Amino acid sequence: MAASAVYDDDMAGSELVTSSLPLETRFPPFQLRQLGGFWFPEAILPGVAAAHARFEPRPSDVFLASFPKSGTTWLKALAFAVIYRADHPPRSPGHPLRHRNPHDCVKFLEEPFAVDGGVLAALPSPRVIATHLPYSLLPGRVAAEGGSGVRRIVYICRDPKDALVSTWLFAKKVVAAAAARDGDEDGKPPPAPTTFEEAFELFCDGRCMAGPQWRHVAGYWEASRRLPDKVLFLRYEEMLQDPVGNVRKLAEFMGCAFSGEEEAAGVVEDIVELCSIDALKNMDVNKNGAQEYVKNESFFRKGVAGDWSNHMTPAMAERLDKIVDDALQGTGFTFAPAQSA
Ligand code: PAP
């Protein structure tokens, strides 16, 4: 299928020839390479190759897909809390989400060690696995339309202007964390963070992690139209407006709808509360813990729709909206107008 064909174009044997891929260095700390029409941090490409070559999906797997900074952490928390609620009732003091960051509860398919380190293979079924890969670059065994069939995929999309702002602010934190960690031990000064204006231009050109954002969204949108039972398409802004309704939808899609007793006991509301940005932000692990490259607190900022207006001029917003609208012509998809922050 197309995904594998695109990917194979950039492969030599079973190894990805990273150095042959187009390079973008203007978005530190990430050095991006272009693969199959999308830009990725160079460091994850071995994980992408491993996922294509050796990942073994199971029929019960659920994949959580997103463009970065579009609600991934929230979706990870919600899906984890929903699917494992029998073992981990949302109110229990020992719930894993009270002691581990959502990124430690749900791993990315393409992250180092996920496939080749046996991290995903060691998980009990049903597994919840995240990915920032676009639909066209999912391993054929995950997204084969026909044959063994597409696995269940939940996609979350967000207004590109808010995703851009969130990405830029997050990248600054990663640069600062790298500088604090490495100092100038290699004799080179730490990379200067990109200005917002530079990040905006790169984003408009599709040159950002997993960009172009609109093509990422359109791929999953089209798949969700073709395969509504296999691909659930959620919007961050709608989840903010109606978290309970969206969590019900998520549970039904994952094959574990809430029972009448659970509804009556308020389990849906408990999950929404457990996974709310305020609750997660205030957990000790998210105030003081860290991932390898950044503090856990960096994943929780405002969590609202429309914060772009505090960082972007109306002219910039209009320009990006037009680029996105033009690119989405013919897909039947539009971004709903974002609310004000
Ligand atoms: P990732 O791609 O690095 O995993 P991701 O979780 O997709 O990041 O995006 C982070 C955004 O989600 C942040 O948005 P902001 O910068 O505009 O504030 C973050 O605040 C927001 N976020 C994180 N957790 C939640 C949550 N529980 N509810 C709502 N928004 C959240």
Coordinates of C-alpha atoms and ligand atoms in Angstrom, one line a residue:
M1 CA 0.0 0.0 0.0
A2 CA 1.0 3.6 -0.4
A3 CA 2.4 4.0 3.1
S4 CA 4.9 1.3 2.7
A5 CA 5.7 2.3 -0.9
V6 CA 6.6 5.8 0.3
Y7 CA 8.6 4.5 3.1
D8 CA 10.4 1.9 1.0
D9 CA 11.5 4.7 -1.3
D10 CA 13.7 6.0 1.5
M11 CA 15.0 2.6 2.6
A12 CA 18.0 0.7 1.5
G13 CA 17.5 -3.0 2.5
S14 CA 16.0 -2.8 6.0
E15 CA 18.0 0.2 7.1
L16 CA 16.8 3.8 6.7
V17 CA 19.5 5.9 5.0
T18 CA 18.9 9.0 7.2
S19 CA 21.8 11.0 5.7
S20 CA 20.1 10.8 2.3
L21 CA 16.9 12.5 3.5
P22 CA 16.4 16.3 3.2
L23 CA 17.6 18.1 6.3
E24 CA 16.2 21.1 8.3
T25 CA 18.3 22.6 11.1
R26 CA 16.5 25.9 11.8
F27 CA 14.3 24.5 14.6
P28 CA 16.7 23.7 17.5
P29 CA 17.0 21.5 19.4
F30 CA 15.4 19.3 16.8
Q31 CA 17.3 18.4 13.6
L32 CA 14.6 17.4 11.2
R33 CA 14.6 15.1 8.2
Q34 CA 12.0 14.7 5.6
L35 CA 10.5 11.3 5.1
G36 CA 7.5 10.5 2.9
G37 CA 6.6 14.2 2.7
F38 CA 6.8 14.9 6.5
W39 CA 9.5 16.3 8.8
F40 CA 10.7 14.3 11.8
P41 CA 13.4 14.7 14.4
E42 CA 16.3 12.7 13.1
A43 CA 16.6 10.9 16.4
I44 CA 13.3 9.1 16.0
L45 CA 13.9 7.7 12.5
P46 CA 15.6 4.5 13.7
G47 CA 12.4 3.9 15.8
V48 CA 10.2 4.5 12.7
A49 CA 12.3 2.0 10.8
A50 CA 12.0 -0.5 13.6
A51 CA 8.3 -0.1 13.8
H52 CA 8.0 -0.7 10.0
A53 CA 10.3 -3.7 10.1
R54 CA 9.5 -5.4 13.3
F55 CA 6.4 -4.2 15.1
E56 CA 3.8 -6.9 15.7
P57 CA 0.3 -5.5 16.1
R58 CA -2.3 -7.4 18.0
P59 CA -6.0 -7.3 17.1
S60 CA -6.9 -5.6 20.4
D61 CA -4.4 -2.8 20.1
V62 CA -5.6 0.8 20.2
F63 CA -3.4 3.5 18.6
L64 CA -3.6 7.1 19.7
A65 CA -2.4 9.3 16.8
S66 CA -1.8 13.1 16.9
F67 CA 0.2 15.9 15.4
P68 CA 2.5 17.1 18.3
K69 CA 1.0 19.6 20.8
S70 CA -2.6 18.7 19.8
G71 CA -3.8 17.0 23.0
T72 CA -1.6 13.9 23.0
T73 CA -0.9 13.9 26.8
W74 CA -4.6 14.4 27.5
L75 CA -5.7 11.6 25.1
K76 CA -3.1 9.3 26.6
A77 CA -4.4 9.9 30.1
L78 CA -8.0 9.5 29.1
A79 CA -7.6 6.3 27.0
F80 CA -5.4 4.7 29.6
A81 CA -7.9 5.6 32.4
V82 CA -10.9 4.3 30.3
I83 CA -9.5 1.0 29.1
Y84 CA -7.9 0.0 32.4
R85 CA -10.6 1.2 34.7
A86 CA -11.5 -2.3 36.0
D87 CA -8.0 -2.8 37.3
H88 CA -7.5 0.9 38.2
P89 CA -10.7 2.7 39.3
P90 CA -10.2 6.4 38.6
R91 CA -10.7 7.4 42.3
S92 CA -8.2 4.9 43.6
P93 CA -5.2 6.7 45.4
G94 CA -2.8 4.2 43.7
H95 CA -4.0 4.9 40.2
P96 CA -1.0 4.9 37.8
L97 CA -1.8 8.4 36.5
R98 CA -1.4 9.7 40.1
H99 CA 2.2 8.4 40.1
R100 CA 3.3 8.4 36.5
N101 CA 3.2 11.0 33.8
P102 CA 0.8 10.0 30.9
H103 CA 3.8 9.6 28.6
D104 CA 5.1 6.9 31.0
C105 CA 1.8 5.1 31.0
V106 CA 1.4 5.1 27.2
K107 CA 4.5 4.9 25.0
F108 CA 5.1 6.0 21.5
L109 CA 5.4 3.4 18.8
E110 CA 8.4 5.2 17.3
E111 CA 10.3 6.1 20.4
P112 CA 13.7 4.5 21.1
F113 CA 13.4 0.9 22.6
A114 CA 9.6 0.7 22.0
V115 CA 10.0 -2.0 19.3
D116 CA 13.6 -3.1 19.5
G117 CA 13.9 -2.8 23.2
G118 CA 10.8 -5.0 23.7
V119 CA 8.9 -2.3 25.6
L120 CA 5.7 -2.7 23.5
A121 CA 5.9 -6.5 23.2
A122 CA 6.1 -6.7 27.0
L123 CA 2.7 -4.9 27.5
P124 CA -0.3 -7.0 28.3
S125 CA -3.3 -6.8 26.0
P126 CA -5.2 -4.7 25.3
R127 CA -2.3 -2.3 24.6
V128 CA -2.7 1.4 24.1
I129 CA 0.1 2.8 21.9
A130 CA 0.6 6.4 20.8
T131 CA 2.2 7.8 17.6
H132 CA 2.9 11.1 16.0
L133 CA 3.3 9.4 12.6
P134 CA 1.0 10.5 9.8
Y135 CA -1.5 7.9 8.5
S136 CA 0.5 7.5 5.3
L137 CA 3.6 6.5 7.3
L138 CA 2.0 4.0 9.7
P139 CA 3.5 0.6 9.4
G140 CA 1.5 -1.4 6.8
R141 CA 0.6 -4.0 9.5
V142 CA -1.2 -1.2 11.4
A143 CA -2.9 0.6 8.6
A144 CA -3.4 -2.1 5.9
E145 CA -6.8 -1.4 4.4
G146 CA -8.0 -4.8 3.5
G147 CA -6.1 -8.0 4.3
S148 CA -5.5 -8.1 8.0
G149 CA -7.2 -4.7 8.4
V150 CA -6.6 -1.4 10.1
R151 CA -6.2 -1.5 13.9
R152 CA -8.4 0.8 16.0
I153 CA -6.9 4.3 15.8
V154 CA -8.0 7.4 17.7
Y155 CA -6.9 10.7 16.2
I156 CA -6.9 14.1 18.0
C157 CA -6.6 17.3 16.0
R158 CA -6.2 20.9 17.2
D159 CA -6.3 24.3 15.6
P160 CA -2.9 24.6 13.9
K161 CA -2.4 28.1 15.3
D162 CA -2.6 26.7 18.9
A163 CA -0.5 23.7 18.0
L164 CA 2.2 26.0 16.6
V165 CA 2.2 28.2 19.7
S166 CA 2.3 25.2 22.0
T167 CA 5.1 23.6 19.9
W168 CA 7.2 26.8 20.0
L169 CA 6.9 27.3 23.7
F170 CA 7.7 23.6 24.3
A171 CA 10.7 23.7 22.1
K172 CA 12.1 26.6 24.1
K173 CA 11.8 24.5 27.2
V174 CA 13.6 21.6 25.6
V175 CA 16.4 23.9 24.5
A176 CA 16.7 25.3 28.0
A177 CA 16.7 21.8 29.5
A178 CA 19.4 20.7 27.1
A179 CA 21.5 23.7 28.0
A180 CA 21.1 23.1 31.7
R181 CA 21.9 19.4 31.3
D182 CA 24.8 19.6 28.9
G183 CA 26.2 23.1 29.6
D184 CA 29.0 23.8 27.2
E185 CA 30.7 20.5 27.8
D186 CA 31.3 19.9 24.1
G187 CA 32.8 23.4 23.9
K188 CA 29.9 24.7 21.7
P189 CA 27.3 27.1 23.0
P190 CA 23.8 25.7 23.4
P191 CA 21.5 26.3 20.4
A192 CA 19.6 29.6 20.6
P193 CA 15.8 29.0 20.6
T194 CA 14.0 29.9 17.4
T195 CA 12.1 33.2 17.5
F196 CA 8.3 33.0 17.2
E197 CA 8.5 34.7 13.8
E198 CA 11.0 32.1 12.6
A199 CA 8.9 29.2 14.0
F200 CA 5.9 30.7 12.2
E201 CA 7.6 30.8 8.8
L202 CA 8.8 27.2 9.2
F203 CA 5.4 26.0 10.3
C204 CA 3.7 27.8 7.3
D205 CA 6.3 25.9 5.1
G206 CA 5.3 22.6 6.8
R207 CA 8.8 22.4 8.3
C208 CA 8.1 21.4 11.9
M209 CA 7.8 18.1 13.8
A210 CA 5.5 15.8 11.9
G211 CA 4.6 18.7 9.6
P212 CA 2.9 19.8 7.4
Q213 CA 0.2 19.9 10.1
W214 CA -2.7 20.1 7.7
R215 CA -1.5 17.1 5.7
H216 CA -1.2 15.1 8.9
V217 CA -4.8 16.0 9.9
A218 CA -6.2 15.4 6.4
G219 CA -4.7 11.9 6.2
Y220 CA -6.5 10.8 9.4
W221 CA -9.6 12.7 8.5
E222 CA -9.9 10.9 5.2
A223 CA -9.2 7.6 6.8
S224 CA -11.9 8.3 9.4
R225 CA -14.4 8.9 6.6
R226 CA -13.5 5.7 4.8
L227 CA -13.3 3.6 7.9
P228 CA -15.5 5.1 10.7
D229 CA -15.4 1.9 12.8
K230 CA -11.6 1.9 12.7
V231 CA -10.5 5.5 12.9
L232 CA -12.2 7.8 15.5
F233 CA -11.5 11.5 14.8
L234 CA -11.6 13.8 17.8
R235 CA -11.1 17.6 18.1
Y236 CA -9.3 19.1 21.1
E237 CA -11.6 22.1 21.1
E238 CA -14.7 19.9 21.2
M239 CA -13.2 17.8 24.0
L240 CA -12.7 21.0 26.0
Q241 CA -16.4 21.9 25.5
D242 CA -17.8 18.4 26.2
P243 CA -15.2 16.1 27.9
V244 CA -17.8 13.7 29.2
G245 CA -19.5 13.2 25.9
N246 CA -16.1 12.6 24.2
V247 CA -15.0 10.2 26.8
R248 CA -18.2 8.2 26.3
K249 CA -17.4 8.2 22.6
L250 CA -13.8 7.1 23.2
A251 CA -14.9 4.2 25.4
E252 CA -17.5 3.0 22.9
F253 CA -15.0 3.1 20.1
M254 CA -12.4 1.2 22.2
G255 CA -15.0 -1.5 22.8
C256 CA -15.5 -0.8 26.5
A257 CA -18.6 1.4 26.7
F258 CA -19.6 2.5 30.2
S259 CA -22.3 0.4 31.8
G260 CA -25.5 1.8 33.3
E261 CA -24.0 1.1 36.8
E262 CA -20.8 2.9 35.9
E263 CA -22.8 5.9 34.5
A264 CA -24.9 6.0 37.7
A265 CA -21.7 5.8 39.9
G266 CA -20.2 8.8 38.0
V267 CA -17.2 6.9 36.6
V268 CA -17.1 9.0 33.4
E269 CA -17.0 12.2 35.4
D270 CA -14.3 10.7 37.7
I271 CA -12.1 9.9 34.6
V272 CA -12.6 13.4 33.2
E273 CA -11.6 14.8 36.6
L274 CA -8.6 12.5 37.0
C275 CA -7.3 13.5 33.5
S276 CA -8.1 17.2 33.7
I277 CA -5.2 19.5 33.2
D278 CA -5.5 21.0 36.7
A279 CA -5.5 17.5 38.3
L280 CA -2.6 16.2 36.3
K281 CA -0.6 19.5 36.7
N282 CA -0.8 19.3 40.5
M283 CA 0.4 15.7 40.8
D284 CA 3.8 15.4 42.4
V285 CA 5.1 13.4 39.5
N286 CA 4.1 16.1 37.0
K287 CA 5.4 18.9 39.2
N288 CA 8.8 17.3 40.0
G289 CA 9.4 14.4 37.6
A290 CA 11.0 14.5 34.2
Q291 CA 11.3 12.7 30.9
E292 CA 14.8 12.2 29.5
Y293 CA 14.8 15.5 27.7
V294 CA 12.3 17.8 29.5
K295 CA 10.5 18.2 32.8
N296 CA 7.1 16.7 33.1
E297 CA 5.6 20.0 33.9
S298 CA 6.4 21.2 30.4
F299 CA 3.5 19.0 29.0
F300 CA 0.9 21.0 31.0
R301 CA 0.6 24.7 30.2
K302 CA -2.7 26.5 29.7
G303 CA -4.7 23.8 27.9
V304 CA -7.2 26.2 26.3
A305 CA -8.4 27.0 22.8
G306 CA -7.4 30.3 21.2
D307 CA -4.2 31.1 23.1
W308 CA -2.6 31.8 19.7
S309 CA -4.1 35.3 19.8
N310 CA -1.6 36.1 22.6
H311 CA 1.4 35.3 20.4
M312 CA 0.4 36.0 16.8
T313 CA -0.8 39.1 15.0
P314 CA -4.2 38.9 13.2
A315 CA -2.3 39.1 9.9
M316 CA -0.2 36.1 10.7
A317 CA -3.3 34.2 11.8
E318 CA -5.0 35.1 8.6
R319 CA -2.0 34.0 6.5
L320 CA -1.7 30.6 8.2
D321 CA -5.5 30.1 8.1
K322 CA -5.4 30.7 4.3
I323 CA -2.5 28.3 3.8
V324 CA -4.4 25.6 5.7
D325 CA -7.7 26.3 4.0
D326 CA -6.2 26.2 0.6
A327 CA -4.3 22.9 1.4
L328 CA -7.5 21.3 2.7
Q329 CA -9.6 22.2 -0.3
G330 CA -11.4 19.0 -1.5
T331 CA -10.9 17.0 1.7
G332 CA -14.2 18.1 3.2
F333 CA -12.4 19.0 6.4
T334 CA -12.2 22.4 8.0
F335 CA -10.9 23.5 11.4
A336 CA -13.8 24.8 13.6
P337 CA -13.3 28.4 14.6
A338 CA -11.3 28.4 17.9
Q339 CA -12.6 30.1 21.0
S340 CA -10.9 33.0 22.6
A341 CA -8.4 32.3 25.4
Ligands
PAP1 P1 3.0 16.2 23.0 O1 2.7 16.2 21.5 O2 4.4 16.7 23.4 O3 2.6 15.0 23.7 P2 0.5 17.4 23.7 O4 0.1 16.8 24.9 O5 -0.1 17.0 22.4 O6 2.1 17.4 23.6 O7 0.2 19.0 23.7 C1 0.4 19.7 24.9 C2 -0.7 20.7 25.0 O8 -1.8 20.0 25.6 C3 -0.4 21.9 25.9 O9 -1.2 22.9 25.3 P3 -0.9 24.5 25.6 O10 0.6 24.6 25.4 O11 -1.6 25.2 24.5 O12 -1.3 24.8 26.9 C4 -1.0 21.4 27.2 O13 -1.2 22.4 28.1 C5 -2.2 20.7 26.8 N1 -2.7 19.7 27.7 C6 -1.9 18.8 28.4 N2 -2.7 18.1 29.2 C7 -4.0 18.5 29.1 C8 -5.2 18.1 29.6 N3 -5.3 17.2 30.6 N4 -6.3 18.8 29.2 C9 -6.3 19.7 28.3 N5 -5.1 20.1 27.7 C10 -4.0 19.5 28.1

